[in-house]
CSV table of C-alpha atoms and ligand atoms in Angstrom, one decimal:
chain,number,residue,atom,x,y,z
A,1,MET,CA,0.0,0.0,0.0
A,2,ASP,CA,1.4,3.3,-1.0
A,3,PHE,CA,-0.2,6.7,-0.3
A,4,GLU,CA,2.4,8.8,-2.1
A,5,LEU,CA,1.5,10.4,-5.5
A,6,ASP,CA,4.2,9.5,-8.1
A,7,ASP,CA,5.9,12.1,-10.2
A,8,ALA,CA,3.3,11.9,-13.0
A,9,LEU,CA,0.5,12.4,-10.6
A,10,LEU,CA,2.3,15.3,-8.9
A,11,THR,CA,2.6,17.0,-12.3
A,12,LEU,CA,-1.0,16.4,-13.1
A,13,GLN,CA,-2.0,17.8,-9.7
A,14,ALA,CA,0.2,20.9,-10.2
A,15,THR,CA,-1.2,21.5,-13.7
A,16,ALA,CA,-4.8,21.2,-12.4
A,17,ARG,CA,-4.1,23.4,-9.4
A,18,ARG,CA,-2.5,26.1,-11.5
A,19,PHE,CA,-5.4,26.0,-14.0
A,20,ALA,CA,-7.9,26.3,-11.1
A,21,ASP,CA,-6.0,29.2,-9.5
A,22,GLU,CA,-5.4,31.1,-12.8
A,23,GLU,CA,-8.5,30.3,-14.9
A,24,MET,CA,-11.3,29.6,-12.4
A,25,VAL,CA,-10.8,31.2,-9.0
A,26,PRO,CA,-10.8,34.8,-10.3
A,27,HIS,CA,-14.0,34.4,-12.4
A,28,ALA,CA,-16.0,31.8,-10.4
A,29,ALA,CA,-18.2,34.4,-8.6
A,30,GLU,CA,-19.0,36.2,-11.9
A,31,TRP,CA,-19.9,32.9,-13.7
A,32,ASP,CA,-22.1,32.0,-10.7
A,33,GLN,CA,-23.9,35.3,-10.9
A,34,GLN,CA,-24.4,35.2,-14.7
A,35,GLY,CA,-25.4,31.5,-14.7
A,36,GLU,CA,-23.5,30.9,-17.9
A,37,LEU,CA,-21.1,28.1,-18.9
A,38,PRO,CA,-17.7,29.6,-19.8
A,39,LEU,CA,-17.0,27.5,-22.9
A,40,PRO,CA,-13.4,28.7,-23.6
A,41,VAL,CA,-12.4,27.5,-20.1
A,42,LEU,CA,-13.8,24.1,-20.9
A,43,GLU,CA,-11.8,24.0,-24.1
A,44,LYS,CA,-8.6,25.0,-22.4
A,45,ALA,CA,-9.1,22.3,-19.8
A,46,TRP,CA,-9.5,19.8,-22.7
A,47,GLU,CA,-6.3,21.1,-24.4
A,48,LEU,CA,-4.4,20.6,-21.2
A,49,GLY,CA,-5.7,17.0,-20.9
A,50,LEU,CA,-7.8,17.8,-17.8
A,51,SER,CA,-11.1,16.9,-19.5
A,52,HIS,CA,-12.2,13.8,-21.4
A,53,THR,CA,-9.5,12.0,-19.4
A,54,GLY,CA,-11.0,8.5,-19.8
A,55,ILE,CA,-10.4,8.2,-23.5
A,56,PRO,CA,-7.8,5.5,-23.9
A,57,GLU,CA,-4.3,6.2,-25.2
A,58,GLU,CA,-4.8,3.8,-28.1
A,59,LEU,CA,-7.6,6.0,-29.3
A,60,GLY,CA,-5.4,9.1,-28.9
A,61,GLY,CA,-6.7,10.2,-25.6
A,62,VAL,CA,-4.9,10.9,-22.4
A,63,GLY,CA,-6.1,7.6,-20.9
A,64,LEU,CA,-6.0,8.5,-17.3
A,65,PRO,CA,-6.7,5.8,-14.8
A,66,VAL,CA,-9.6,6.7,-12.4
A,67,THR,CA,-7.0,7.0,-9.6
A,68,ALA,CA,-5.3,9.8,-11.5
A,69,ALA,CA,-8.5,11.5,-12.8
A,70,VAL,CA,-9.8,12.0,-9.3
A,71,VAL,CA,-6.5,13.8,-8.3
A,72,GLY,CA,-7.1,16.3,-11.1
A,73,VAL,CA,-10.9,16.7,-10.4
A,74,GLU,CA,-10.2,17.6,-6.7
A,75,GLU,CA,-7.9,20.4,-7.8
A,76,LEU,CA,-10.3,21.8,-10.5
A,77,ALA,CA,-13.2,21.7,-8.0
A,78,ARG,CA,-11.3,24.1,-5.7
A,79,GLY,CA,-11.6,26.6,-8.5
A,80,CYS,CA,-15.3,26.2,-9.4
A,81,GLY,CA,-17.7,23.4,-8.7
A,82,GLY,CA,-20.0,24.3,-11.6
A,83,VAL,CA,-17.4,24.3,-14.3
A,84,THR,CA,-15.9,21.1,-12.9
A,85,THR,CA,-19.3,19.5,-13.1
A,86,SER,CA,-19.5,20.4,-16.7
A,87,ILE,CA,-16.0,19.0,-17.3
A,88,ILE,CA,-16.6,15.7,-15.5
A,89,SER,CA,-19.9,15.3,-17.3
A,90,ASN,CA,-17.9,14.8,-20.5
A,91,ASP,CA,-16.3,11.8,-19.0
A,92,LEU,CA,-19.7,10.6,-17.6
A,93,ALA,CA,-21.2,10.7,-21.1
A,94,LEU,CA,-18.3,9.1,-22.9
A,95,ASN,CA,-18.3,6.1,-20.5
A,96,PRO,CA,-21.3,4.4,-22.1
A,97,ILE,CA,-19.4,4.5,-25.4
A,98,LEU,CA,-16.2,3.2,-23.7
A,99,LEU,CA,-18.1,0.5,-21.7
A,100,GLY,CA,-20.8,-0.5,-24.1
A,101,GLY,CA,-19.5,0.4,-27.6
A,102,SER,CA,-17.9,-1.9,-30.1
A,103,ASP,CA,-14.2,-1.2,-31.2
A,104,ASP,CA,-15.6,0.5,-34.3
A,105,GLN,CA,-18.0,2.7,-32.3
A,106,ARG,CA,-15.3,3.6,-29.8
A,107,LYS,CA,-12.9,4.6,-32.6
A,108,GLU,CA,-15.6,6.6,-34.4
A,109,TRP,CA,-17.1,8.5,-31.6
A,110,LEU,CA,-14.3,8.8,-29.0
A,111,GLY,CA,-11.8,9.4,-31.9
A,112,GLN,CA,-13.8,12.6,-32.8
A,113,CYS,CA,-13.4,13.8,-29.2
A,114,VAL,CA,-9.6,13.6,-29.5
A,115,GLU,CA,-9.4,15.4,-32.8
A,116,GLU,CA,-11.4,18.3,-31.8
A,117,PHE,CA,-13.0,19.7,-28.6
A,118,LYS,CA,-16.5,18.1,-28.3
A,119,ILE,CA,-18.9,18.6,-25.4
A,120,LEU,CA,-20.8,15.5,-24.3
A,121,ALA,CA,-24.1,15.0,-22.3
A,122,PHE,CA,-25.3,11.9,-20.5
A,123,CYS,CA,-29.1,11.6,-21.0
A,124,LEU,CA,-30.5,9.3,-18.4
A,125,SER,CA,-32.9,11.2,-16.1
A,126,GLU,CA,-36.3,12.3,-17.1
A,127,PRO,CA,-39.0,14.5,-15.7
A,128,GLY,CA,-40.7,11.5,-14.2
A,129,ALA,CA,-37.8,9.2,-13.7
A,130,GLY,CA,-34.7,10.3,-11.7
A,131,SER,CA,-33.9,7.8,-9.0
A,132,ASP,CA,-35.9,5.0,-10.7
A,133,VAL,CA,-33.9,4.6,-13.9
A,134,ALA,CA,-35.8,1.4,-14.9
A,135,GLY,CA,-39.0,3.6,-15.0
A,136,LEU,CA,-37.7,5.8,-17.8
A,137,GLN,CA,-40.2,6.6,-20.6
A,138,LEU,CA,-38.1,7.8,-23.6
A,139,HIS,CA,-39.3,5.4,-26.2
A,140,CYS,CA,-37.2,3.8,-29.0
A,141,GLU,CA,-39.0,1.8,-31.6
A,142,ARG,CA,-37.2,-0.3,-34.2
A,143,ASP,CA,-38.0,0.7,-37.8
A,144,GLY,CA,-36.0,-1.2,-40.4
A,145,ASP,CA,-32.3,-0.4,-39.8
A,146,ASP,CA,-33.1,2.5,-37.5
A,147,TYR,CA,-34.7,3.3,-34.2
A,148,VAL,CA,-37.1,6.2,-33.7
A,149,LEU,CA,-36.9,8.0,-30.4
A,150,ASN,CA,-39.7,10.0,-28.7
A,151,GLY,CA,-39.8,11.6,-25.3
A,152,THR,CA,-37.9,14.1,-23.0
A,153,LYS,CA,-34.8,14.0,-20.9
A,154,ALA,CA,-34.4,16.3,-17.9
A,155,TRP,CA,-31.6,17.6,-15.7
A,156,ILE,CA,-29.1,17.1,-18.5
A,157,THR,CA,-25.7,18.6,-17.7
A,158,ASN,CA,-24.2,20.3,-20.9
A,159,GLY,CA,-27.6,19.7,-22.5
A,160,GLY,CA,-27.6,23.0,-24.4
A,161,TYR,CA,-24.1,22.7,-25.7
A,162,ALA,CA,-23.5,19.1,-26.4
A,163,ASP,CA,-22.0,17.8,-29.7
A,164,LEU,CA,-22.7,14.2,-28.6
A,165,TYR,CA,-25.4,12.8,-26.5
A,166,SER,CA,-25.3,9.4,-24.9
A,167,VAL,CA,-29.0,8.5,-24.5
A,168,PHE,CA,-31.0,5.8,-22.7
A,169,ALA,CA,-34.4,4.7,-24.0
A,170,THR,CA,-36.8,1.8,-23.6
A,171,LEU,CA,-38.2,-0.5,-26.3
A,172,ASP,CA,-41.2,-1.3,-24.1
A,173,ARG,CA,-42.3,1.1,-21.3
A,174,GLY,CA,-43.6,-1.8,-19.1
A,175,SER,CA,-40.5,-4.0,-19.3
A,176,ARG,CA,-38.4,-1.9,-16.8
A,177,HIS,CA,-34.7,-2.5,-17.0
A,178,LYS,CA,-34.9,-5.4,-19.5
A,179,GLY,CA,-36.1,-3.2,-22.4
A,180,MET,CA,-33.5,-0.5,-22.2
A,181,CYS,CA,-31.1,0.5,-25.0
A,182,ALA,CA,-28.2,2.9,-25.1
A,183,PHE,CA,-27.4,5.1,-28.1
A,184,VAL,CA,-24.9,7.7,-29.1
A,185,ILE,CA,-26.5,10.6,-31.0
A,186,PRO,CA,-24.7,13.6,-32.5
A,187,LYS,CA,-26.0,17.2,-32.3
A,188,GLY,CA,-28.0,18.2,-35.4
A,189,THR,CA,-29.8,14.9,-35.7
A,190,PRO,CA,-33.4,16.0,-36.8
A,191,GLY,CA,-35.8,16.1,-33.9
A,192,LEU,CA,-33.2,16.3,-31.1
A,193,SER,CA,-33.4,19.7,-29.5
A,194,PRO,CA,-32.3,21.1,-26.1
A,195,GLY,CA,-35.1,22.6,-24.1
A,196,ARG,CA,-35.6,24.9,-21.1
A,197,LYS,CA,-32.4,25.8,-19.2
A,198,GLU,CA,-32.7,25.3,-15.4
A,199,ASP,CA,-32.1,28.4,-13.2
A,200,LYS,CA,-30.3,26.6,-10.4
A,201,MET,CA,-29.4,27.3,-6.8
A,202,GLY,CA,-25.7,26.3,-7.2
A,203,HIS,CA,-23.4,25.0,-9.9
A,204,ARG,CA,-24.7,27.9,-11.8
A,205,ALA,CA,-21.8,27.9,-14.3
A,206,SER,CA,-22.8,24.4,-15.5
A,207,ASN,CA,-25.5,24.2,-18.1
A,208,THR,CA,-28.5,22.1,-17.2
A,209,THR,CA,-31.4,21.6,-19.6
A,210,LEU,CA,-34.3,19.5,-20.9
A,211,VAL,CA,-33.5,17.6,-24.1
A,212,HIS,CA,-36.4,16.8,-26.4
A,213,PHE,CA,-36.6,13.8,-28.8
A,214,ASP,CA,-39.3,14.2,-31.4
A,215,ASN,CA,-39.2,11.3,-33.9
A,216,VAL,CA,-35.4,11.2,-33.7
A,217,ARG,CA,-34.3,8.6,-36.3
A,218,VAL,CA,-31.1,6.9,-35.1
A,219,PRO,CA,-29.3,4.2,-37.2
A,220,ALA,CA,-28.9,0.8,-35.4
A,221,SER,CA,-25.2,1.3,-35.8
A,222,GLN,CA,-25.4,4.0,-33.1
A,223,ARG,CA,-26.9,1.6,-30.5
A,224,LEU,CA,-24.3,0.8,-27.8
A,225,GLY,CA,-24.4,-2.8,-26.7
A,226,ALA,CA,-27.2,-5.2,-27.4
A,227,GLU,CA,-30.9,-4.4,-27.1
A,228,GLY,CA,-31.8,-4.7,-23.4
A,229,GLU,CA,-28.3,-3.9,-22.2
A,230,GLY,CA,-28.9,-0.2,-21.7
A,231,PHE,CA,-29.6,-0.4,-18.0
A,232,LYS,CA,-26.4,-2.3,-17.2
A,233,ILE,CA,-24.4,0.1,-19.3
A,234,ALA,CA,-25.9,3.0,-17.3
A,235,MET,CA,-25.2,1.4,-13.9
A,236,ALA,CA,-21.6,0.5,-14.9
A,237,THR,CA,-21.2,4.1,-16.1
A,238,LEU,CA,-22.4,5.5,-12.8
A,239,ASP,CA,-20.1,3.1,-10.8
A,240,ARG,CA,-17.2,4.5,-12.8
A,241,ALA,CA,-18.3,8.2,-12.6
A,242,ARG,CA,-19.3,8.4,-8.9
A,243,PRO,CA,-15.7,8.6,-7.6
A,244,GLN,CA,-15.3,11.7,-9.8
A,245,VAL,CA,-18.3,13.3,-8.0
A,246,ALA,CA,-16.7,12.3,-4.7
A,247,ALA,CA,-13.4,14.0,-5.8
A,248,LEU,CA,-15.4,17.1,-6.8
A,249,ALA,CA,-16.9,17.2,-3.4
A,250,VAL,CA,-13.5,16.8,-1.8
A,251,GLY,CA,-12.2,19.8,-3.8
A,252,VAL,CA,-15.2,22.0,-2.8
A,253,ALA,CA,-14.8,21.0,0.9
A,254,ARG,CA,-11.1,21.6,0.8
A,255,ARG,CA,-11.6,25.1,-0.6
A,256,ALA,CA,-14.1,25.8,2.3
A,257,LEU,CA,-11.5,24.6,4.8
A,258,GLU,CA,-8.7,26.7,3.2
A,259,GLU,CA,-10.9,29.8,3.2
A,260,SER,CA,-11.9,29.1,6.8
A,261,LEU,CA,-8.2,28.7,8.0
A,262,ALA,CA,-7.3,32.0,6.4
A,263,TYR,CA,-10.3,33.8,7.9
A,264,VAL,CA,-9.8,32.5,11.5
A,265,ALA,CA,-6.2,33.7,11.4
A,266,GLU,CA,-7.3,37.2,10.5
A,267,ARG,CA,-10.6,37.9,12.1
A,268,LYS,CA,-10.4,39.0,15.7
A,269,ALA,CA,-12.9,38.8,18.6
A,270,PHE,CA,-12.4,39.3,22.3
A,271,GLY,CA,-8.9,40.6,21.6
A,272,GLN,CA,-7.5,37.6,19.7
A,273,PRO,CA,-7.8,35.9,16.3
A,274,ILE,CA,-10.9,33.7,16.4
A,275,GLY,CA,-8.8,30.7,15.4
A,276,GLU,CA,-7.4,30.8,19.0
A,277,PHE,CA,-10.8,29.6,20.3
A,278,GLN,CA,-11.0,25.9,20.9
A,279,GLY,CA,-14.6,25.8,19.7
A,280,LEU,CA,-13.5,26.8,16.2
A,281,GLN,CA,-10.4,24.6,16.3
A,282,PHE,CA,-12.6,21.6,16.9
A,283,MET,CA,-14.8,22.6,13.9
A,284,LEU,CA,-11.7,22.9,11.7
A,285,ALA,CA,-10.3,19.6,13.0
A,286,ASP,CA,-13.6,17.8,12.1
A,287,MET,CA,-13.6,19.4,8.7
A,288,ALA,CA,-10.0,18.3,8.0
A,289,LYS,CA,-10.6,14.8,9.3
A,290,ASN,CA,-13.7,14.2,7.2
A,291,ILE,CA,-12.1,15.7,4.0
A,292,GLU,CA,-9.2,13.3,4.5
A,293,ALA,CA,-11.5,10.3,5.0
A,294,SER,CA,-13.5,11.3,1.9
A,295,ARG,CA,-10.3,11.4,-0.2
A,296,LEU,CA,-9.3,8.0,1.0
A,297,LEU,CA,-12.7,6.4,0.2
A,298,THR,CA,-12.5,8.1,-3.2
A,299,ALA,CA,-9.0,6.7,-3.9
A,300,GLN,CA,-10.1,3.2,-2.8
A,301,ALA,CA,-13.1,3.2,-5.2
A,302,ALA,CA,-10.9,4.5,-8.0
A,303,TRP,CA,-8.3,1.9,-7.3
A,304,LEU,CA,-10.9,-0.9,-7.5
A,305,LEU,CA,-12.1,0.4,-10.9
A,306,ASP,CA,-8.6,0.6,-12.2
A,307,ALA,CA,-8.0,-3.0,-11.1
A,308,GLY,CA,-11.1,-4.0,-13.1
A,309,ARG,CA,-12.9,-5.1,-9.9
A,310,LYS,CA,-16.4,-4.5,-8.7
A,311,SER,CA,-16.8,-1.1,-7.2
A,312,ALA,CA,-20.5,-0.4,-6.9
A,313,LYS,CA,-20.4,-0.4,-3.1
A,314,GLN,CA,-17.2,1.7,-2.7
A,315,SER,CA,-18.2,4.1,-5.5
A,316,ALA,CA,-21.5,4.7,-3.7
A,317,MET,CA,-19.8,5.0,-0.3
A,318,ALA,CA,-17.2,7.5,-1.6
A,319,LYS,CA,-20.0,9.6,-3.3
A,320,LEU,CA,-22.2,9.5,-0.2
A,321,PHE,CA,-19.5,10.2,2.3
A,322,ALA,CA,-17.7,12.9,0.3
A,323,THR,CA,-20.8,14.9,-0.7
A,324,ASP,CA,-22.3,14.8,2.8
A,325,THR,CA,-18.9,16.0,4.0
A,326,ALA,CA,-18.9,18.8,1.5
A,327,MET,CA,-22.3,19.9,2.7
A,328,ASP,CA,-21.2,19.8,6.4
A,329,VAL,CA,-17.9,21.5,5.8
A,330,THR,CA,-19.3,24.3,3.7
A,331,THR,CA,-22.1,24.9,6.2
A,332,ASP,CA,-19.6,25.1,9.0
A,333,ALA,CA,-17.4,27.4,6.8
A,334,VAL,CA,-20.4,29.8,6.5
A,335,GLN,CA,-20.9,29.6,10.3
A,336,ILE,CA,-17.2,30.4,10.9
A,337,PHE,CA,-17.4,33.4,8.7
A,338,GLY,CA,-20.6,34.6,10.6
A,339,GLY,CA,-22.6,37.3,8.9
A,340,ASN,CA,-19.8,37.8,6.3
A,341,GLY,CA,-20.2,34.1,5.3
A,342,TYR,CA,-23.8,34.8,4.4
A,343,THR,CA,-22.9,37.5,1.9
A,344,LYS,CA,-21.7,37.2,-1.7
A,345,GLU,CA,-18.7,39.3,-0.8
A,346,TYR,CA,-17.1,36.1,0.5
A,347,PRO,CA,-16.8,32.8,-1.4
A,348,VAL,CA,-18.2,30.4,1.2
A,349,GLU,CA,-21.9,30.8,0.5
A,350,LYS,CA,-21.3,29.7,-3.1
A,351,LEU,CA,-19.5,26.7,-1.9
A,352,MET,CA,-22.4,25.8,0.3
A,353,ARG,CA,-24.9,26.2,-2.6
A,354,ASP,CA,-22.6,24.1,-4.8
A,355,ALA,CA,-22.3,21.3,-2.1
A,356,LYS,CA,-26.1,20.9,-2.0
A,357,LEU,CA,-26.4,19.6,-5.6
A,358,MET,CA,-23.8,17.0,-5.1
A,359,GLN,CA,-26.0,15.2,-2.5
A,360,ILE,CA,-28.6,15.0,-5.3
A,361,TYR,CA,-27.0,14.4,-8.7
A,362,GLU,CA,-25.5,11.2,-10.0
A,363,GLY,CA,-27.8,9.3,-7.7
A,364,THR,CA,-29.2,11.0,-4.5
A,365,ASN,CA,-27.5,10.1,-1.3
A,366,GLN,CA,-30.6,8.0,-0.4
A,367,ILE,CA,-30.0,6.0,-3.6
A,368,GLN,CA,-26.3,5.5,-2.6
A,369,ARG,CA,-27.5,4.0,0.6
A,370,VAL,CA,-29.8,1.6,-1.3
A,371,VAL,CA,-26.8,0.5,-3.4
A,372,ILE,CA,-24.6,0.0,-0.3
A,373,ALA,CA,-27.3,-1.8,1.6
A,374,ARG,CA,-27.9,-4.2,-1.3
A,375,GLU,CA,-24.2,-4.9,-1.7
A,376,VAL,CA,-23.5,-5.5,1.9
A,377,ALA,CA,-26.6,-7.8,2.1
A,378,LYS,CA,-25.2,-9.8,-0.8
A,379,GLU,CA,-21.8,-10.0,0.9
B,401,CAA,N1,-23.5,-2.9,-12.5
B,401,CAA,C1,-24.0,-3.8,-13.4
B,401,CAA,N2,-25.3,-4.3,-13.3
B,401,CAA,C2,-26.1,-3.8,-12.3
B,401,CAA,C3,-25.7,-2.9,-11.4
B,401,CAA,C4,-24.3,-2.4,-11.5
B,401,CAA,N3,-23.8,-1.5,-10.7
B,401,CAA,N4,-26.7,-2.6,-10.6
B,401,CAA,C5,-27.7,-3.3,-10.9
B,401,CAA,N5,-27.4,-4.1,-12.0
B,401,CAA,C6,-28.2,-5.1,-12.6
B,401,CAA,C7,-28.8,-6.1,-11.6
B,401,CAA,O1,-27.9,-7.1,-11.3
B,401,CAA,C8,-30.1,-6.6,-12.3
B,401,CAA,O2,-29.7,-7.5,-13.3
B,401,CAA,P1,-30.6,-8.8,-13.6
B,401,CAA,O3,-31.8,-8.4,-14.3
B,401,CAA,O4,-29.7,-9.6,-14.6
B,401,CAA,O5,-30.8,-9.5,-12.3
B,401,CAA,C9,-30.5,-5.3,-13.1
B,401,CAA,O6,-29.3,-4.5,-13.3
B,401,CAA,C10,-31.6,-4.5,-12.4
B,401,CAA,O7,-31.0,-4.1,-11.1
B,401,CAA,P2,-31.9,-3.7,-9.9
B,401,CAA,O8,-33.0,-4.6,-9.7
B,401,CAA,O9,-31.0,-3.4,-8.7
B,401,CAA,O10,-32.6,-2.3,-10.4
B,401,CAA,P3,-33.5,-1.2,-9.7
B,401,CAA,O11,-34.6,-0.9,-10.6
B,401,CAA,O12,-33.9,-1.7,-8.3
B,401,CAA,O13,-32.6,0.1,-9.6
B,401,CAA,C11,-31.0,1.6,-8.7
B,401,CAA,C12,-31.4,0.2,-9.0
B,401,CAA,C13,-29.6,1.4,-8.0
B,401,CAA,C14,-31.9,2.3,-7.7
B,401,CAA,C15,-30.8,2.4,-10.0
B,401,CAA,O14,-32.1,2.7,-10.5
B,401,CAA,C16,-30.0,3.7,-9.7
B,401,CAA,O15,-28.8,3.7,-9.7
B,401,CAA,N6,-30.7,4.9,-9.6
B,401,CAA,C17,-30.0,6.2,-9.5
B,401,CAA,C18,-29.9,6.8,-10.9
B,401,CAA,C19,-28.8,7.9,-10.9
B,401,CAA,O16,-27.8,7.8,-10.3
B,401,CAA,N7,-29.1,8.9,-11.8
B,401,CAA,C20,-28.1,9.9,-12.0
B,401,CAA,C21,-28.3,10.5,-13.3
B,401,CAA,S1,-26.8,11.2,-14.0
B,401,CAA,C22,-26.6,12.7,-13.3
B,401,CAA,O17,-27.2,13.1,-12.3
B,401,CAA,C23,-25.3,13.4,-13.8
B,401,CAA,C24,-25.4,14.9,-13.9
B,401,CAA,O18,-26.2,15.5,-14.5
B,401,CAA,C25,-24.1,15.5,-13.5
């Protein structure tokens, strides 16, 4: 067991940290206020190899193992949670191609993402089916060599900007997970259109929209995996992606701790810096302890994935623990800042708003508990 980062990981960490400090930290409050995705920043992250990191080297990608990807994501998230959500959603959406696609499909669709900057969106959730994936209603009907898709997806990160959509649909609305199919669909396919953009509480720099499918005709060659394999591709994708959300939560929580440490050294009360009070020291100690535990759980889930081992339980544990920690740590940071923390003049209220979403997306933390409970019962 080795907890040291090797030279390659230290370089990746330094690159991501510099990128966050230079490109994100100075602008994060403005992006948050405007609620707009800063596309040039995403493209720059891609140029530096900090986005789309899961595309294998043999396809021309950076081919980062998950253990490395999470190191980069933690650093980026210190800069801006919303932009980092948009960045990791590219990897989320390319996973169905990676995990469910044939060699030819991987070459075609992932190859495109290496040649030029492409934004991807993972289309699983629907207005009436978030936690209950098997209850999704987007319908796909076979018609000759094509499928015809009808329905609406909801809460789609990057929905308004995506060049490629990975999409989950059902052949038969009553068949639950057994009828599900996965597809890759490029922007511009007739009938596919982004819909309403959500006006969110946090992660406001990420773009979240409805996506409509109105008689969208998709060649069978764009189906990923066999008919009926869509559900398992979605679950395997989420197992692989959840450690990245955990890493994002660690980055947001770490930023809140760093801001708090600086503040308690400066702010004085009763004639001394407030950091001299044991009540605050204990809060800071708990923040640091839970951040460290979150990082270790994240690394363990990532390590299992890189070893090609089952990780549903550890991925869910990492996501659950790290995002609950981010919520607690950012809430405590606002408390430490007092009235100042509740204003937009200081960065911690944004961190608290950003933390909230992470307990909800990529499977609510109640769903993570369902996954963990089922896995431990099996064990
Ligand atoms: N890997 C592979 N196969 C799996 C699996 C996994 N992790 N989990 C389940 N399966 C298999 C089961 O073995 C079962 O297979 P058989 O039919 O062969 O027995 C089949 O899939 C059905 O499994 P379940 O009975 O467990 O399915 P369920 O309907 O009870 O649902 C669930 C399970 C875990 C609750 C699932 O619906 C789920 O994960 N829900 C949460 C969805 C989610 O995370 N959405 C996030 C959307 S993306 C997002 O938010 C991103 C963003 O915008 C940033």
